[in-house]
Each structure stands twice: as C-alpha cells, then as structure tokens.
Amino acid sequence: GTFQKFNESEFEDKWKKMIDTWNCPNQSWLLKLYSIREKWAPAFNRDIFSCNINSSKKSENTNNIF
C-alpha cells in the first residue's frame, strides 16, 4: 500500500475522525499513544535529522516504544 504523508493538522483531523468513527474517545491505550504522537507519527518529526536510518529500522525502534 501507499503510505500517505500528513502534516500535523491533517494528522490531528484524521486522528479525531478515527476516534469518532470507532467511538473510542476514552480508550486508555489510544490516549497514551496520542500523548506520545510526536515520537512515532511522521507528521511531527519531518524536520528531525535521522542519520539516514531507513524506514524499517525506524519501525523497529517505534515498535519498541509501544
């Protein structure tokens, strides 16, 4: 599948739509995930230098956060 890149505002809109669609505004795991979105969501770290770490390695590191 194609990965669509969002900016921060688009991410926030999509997140809210997901929460509304699935009616899960108080789900603790999602609240925690949202609270650390800057660590895992590409929309929030586009300007961060990553030393050319490839996307699969980033995914492995992200999985360790969760």
Coordinates of N, CA and C in Angstrom, one line a residue:
G1 N 0.8 -1.2 0.0 CA 0.0 0.0 0.0 C 0.9 1.2 0.0
T2 N 0.3 2.3 -0.4 CA 1.0 3.6 -0.4 C 0.8 4.3 0.9
F3 N 1.9 4.8 1.5 CA 1.9 5.5 2.7 C 1.7 7.0 2.4
Q4 N 0.6 7.5 3.0 CA 0.3 8.9 2.7 C 0.9 9.8 3.8
K5 N 1.6 10.8 3.4 CA 2.3 11.7 4.4 C 1.3 12.8 4.8
F6 N 1.1 13.0 6.0 CA 0.3 14.1 6.5 C 1.1 15.1 7.2
N7 N 0.6 16.4 7.3 CA 1.2 17.4 8.1 C 0.5 17.3 9.5
E8 N 0.9 18.1 10.5 CA 0.4 17.9 11.8 C -1.1 18.2 11.9
S9 N -1.6 19.2 11.2 CA -3.0 19.5 11.2 C -3.8 18.3 10.5
E10 N -3.4 17.8 9.5 CA -4.0 16.7 8.8 C -4.0 15.4 9.7
F11 N -2.9 15.2 10.4 CA -2.8 14.1 11.4 C -3.9 14.3 12.4
E12 N -4.0 15.5 13.0 CA -5.0 15.7 14.1 C -6.4 15.5 13.5
D13 N -6.7 15.9 12.3 CA -8.0 15.7 11.7 C -8.3 14.2 11.6
K14 N -7.3 13.5 11.0 CA -7.5 12.0 10.8 C -7.7 11.3 12.1
W15 N -6.9 11.7 13.1 CA -7.0 11.0 14.4 C -8.4 11.2 15.0
K16 N -8.9 12.5 15.0 CA -10.2 12.8 15.5 C -11.3 12.0 14.8
K17 N -11.1 11.9 13.4 CA -12.1 11.1 12.6 C -12.1 9.6 13.0
M18 N -10.9 9.1 13.3 CA -10.7 7.7 13.7 C -11.4 7.5 15.0
I19 N -11.2 8.4 16.0 CA -11.8 8.2 17.3 C -13.3 8.3 17.2
D20 N -13.8 9.3 16.4 CA -15.2 9.4 16.3 C -15.9 8.2 15.6
T21 N -15.2 7.7 14.5 CA -15.7 6.6 13.7 C -15.8 5.4 14.6
W22 N -14.8 5.1 15.4 CA -14.8 3.9 16.2 C -15.3 4.1 17.6
N23 N -15.8 5.4 17.9 CA -16.4 5.7 19.2 C -15.5 5.2 20.4
C24 N -14.3 5.7 20.4 CA -13.4 5.2 21.5 C -12.6 6.4 22.1
P25 N -13.3 7.5 22.5 CA -12.5 8.6 23.0 C -11.8 8.4 24.3
N26 N -12.2 7.4 25.1 CA -11.6 7.2 26.4 C -10.8 5.9 26.5
Q27 N -10.5 5.4 25.4 CA -9.7 4.1 25.4 C -8.3 4.4 25.8
S28 N -7.9 3.9 27.0 CA -6.6 4.3 27.6 C -5.4 4.1 26.7
W29 N -5.3 3.0 26.0 CA -4.2 2.7 25.1 C -4.1 3.8 24.0
L30 N -5.2 4.2 23.4 CA -5.2 5.2 22.4 C -4.8 6.6 23.0
L31 N -5.3 6.8 24.2 CA -5.0 8.1 24.8 C -3.5 8.2 25.1
K32 N -2.9 7.1 25.5 CA -1.4 7.1 25.7 C -0.7 7.2 24.4
L33 N -1.1 6.5 23.4 CA -0.5 6.6 22.1 C -0.6 8.0 21.5
Y34 N -1.7 8.6 21.7 CA -1.9 10.0 21.2 C -0.9 11.0 22.0
S35 N -0.8 10.7 23.3 CA 0.1 11.6 24.1 C 1.5 11.6 23.7
I36 N 2.0 10.5 23.0 CA 3.4 10.4 22.6 C 3.5 10.5 21.1
R37 N 2.5 11.1 20.4 CA 2.4 11.1 18.9 C 3.7 11.7 18.3
E38 N 4.3 12.6 19.0 CA 5.5 13.3 18.4 C 6.6 12.3 18.3
K39 N 6.6 11.2 19.0 CA 7.7 10.2 19.0 C 7.5 9.2 17.8
W40 N 6.2 9.0 17.3 CA 6.0 8.0 16.4 C 5.4 8.4 15.1
A41 N 4.7 9.5 15.1 CA 3.9 10.0 13.9 C 4.8 10.8 13.0
P42 N 5.1 10.4 11.8 CA 5.9 11.1 10.8 C 5.5 12.6 10.7
A43 N 4.3 12.9 10.8 CA 3.8 14.3 10.7 C 4.5 15.2 11.7
F44 N 4.9 14.7 12.8 CA 5.5 15.5 13.8 C 7.1 15.5 13.9
N45 N 7.7 14.7 13.0 CA 9.1 14.6 13.0 C 9.8 14.7 11.7
R46 N 9.1 15.4 10.8 CA 9.7 15.6 9.4 C 11.0 16.4 9.4
D47 N 11.1 17.3 10.4 CA 12.3 18.2 10.4 C 13.4 17.6 11.3
I48 N 13.3 16.4 11.8 CA 14.3 15.8 12.7 C 15.3 15.1 11.8
F49 N 16.5 15.3 12.0 CA 17.6 14.6 11.4 C 17.7 13.2 11.9
S50 N 17.7 12.2 11.0 CA 17.6 10.8 11.4 C 18.8 10.0 11.0
C51 N 19.9 10.7 10.6 CA 21.1 10.0 10.2 C 20.9 8.9 9.1
N52 N 19.9 9.2 8.2 CA 19.6 8.2 7.1 C 19.2 6.9 7.6
I53 N 18.6 6.8 8.8 CA 18.1 5.5 9.3 C 16.9 5.1 8.4
N54 N 17.0 3.9 7.8 CA 15.9 3.6 6.9 C 14.6 3.4 7.6
S55 N 13.5 3.4 6.8 CA 12.2 3.3 7.4 C 11.9 2.0 8.2
S56 N 12.5 0.9 7.8 CA 12.2 -0.3 8.5 C 12.9 -0.3 9.9
K57 N 14.1 0.3 9.9 CA 14.8 0.5 11.2 C 14.0 1.4 12.1
K58 N 13.4 2.5 11.5 CA 12.6 3.4 12.3 C 11.4 2.6 12.9
S59 N 10.8 1.7 12.1 CA 9.6 1.0 12.5 C 10.0 0.1 13.7
E60 N 11.2 -0.6 13.6 CA 11.6 -1.4 14.7 C 11.8 -0.6 16.0
N61 N 12.4 0.6 15.9 CA 12.5 1.4 17.0 C 11.2 1.9 17.6
T62 N 10.3 2.2 16.7 CA 8.9 2.6 17.1 C 8.2 1.5 17.8
N63 N 8.3 0.3 17.3 CA 7.7 -0.9 17.9 C 8.2 -1.0 19.4
N64 N 9.5 -0.7 19.6 CA 10.0 -0.8 21.0 C 9.3 0.2 21.9
I65 N 8.9 1.4 21.4 CA 8.2 2.4 22.2 C 6.8 1.8 22.6
F66 N 6.1 1.1 21.7 CA 4.8 0.6 22.0 C 4.9 -0.7 22.9

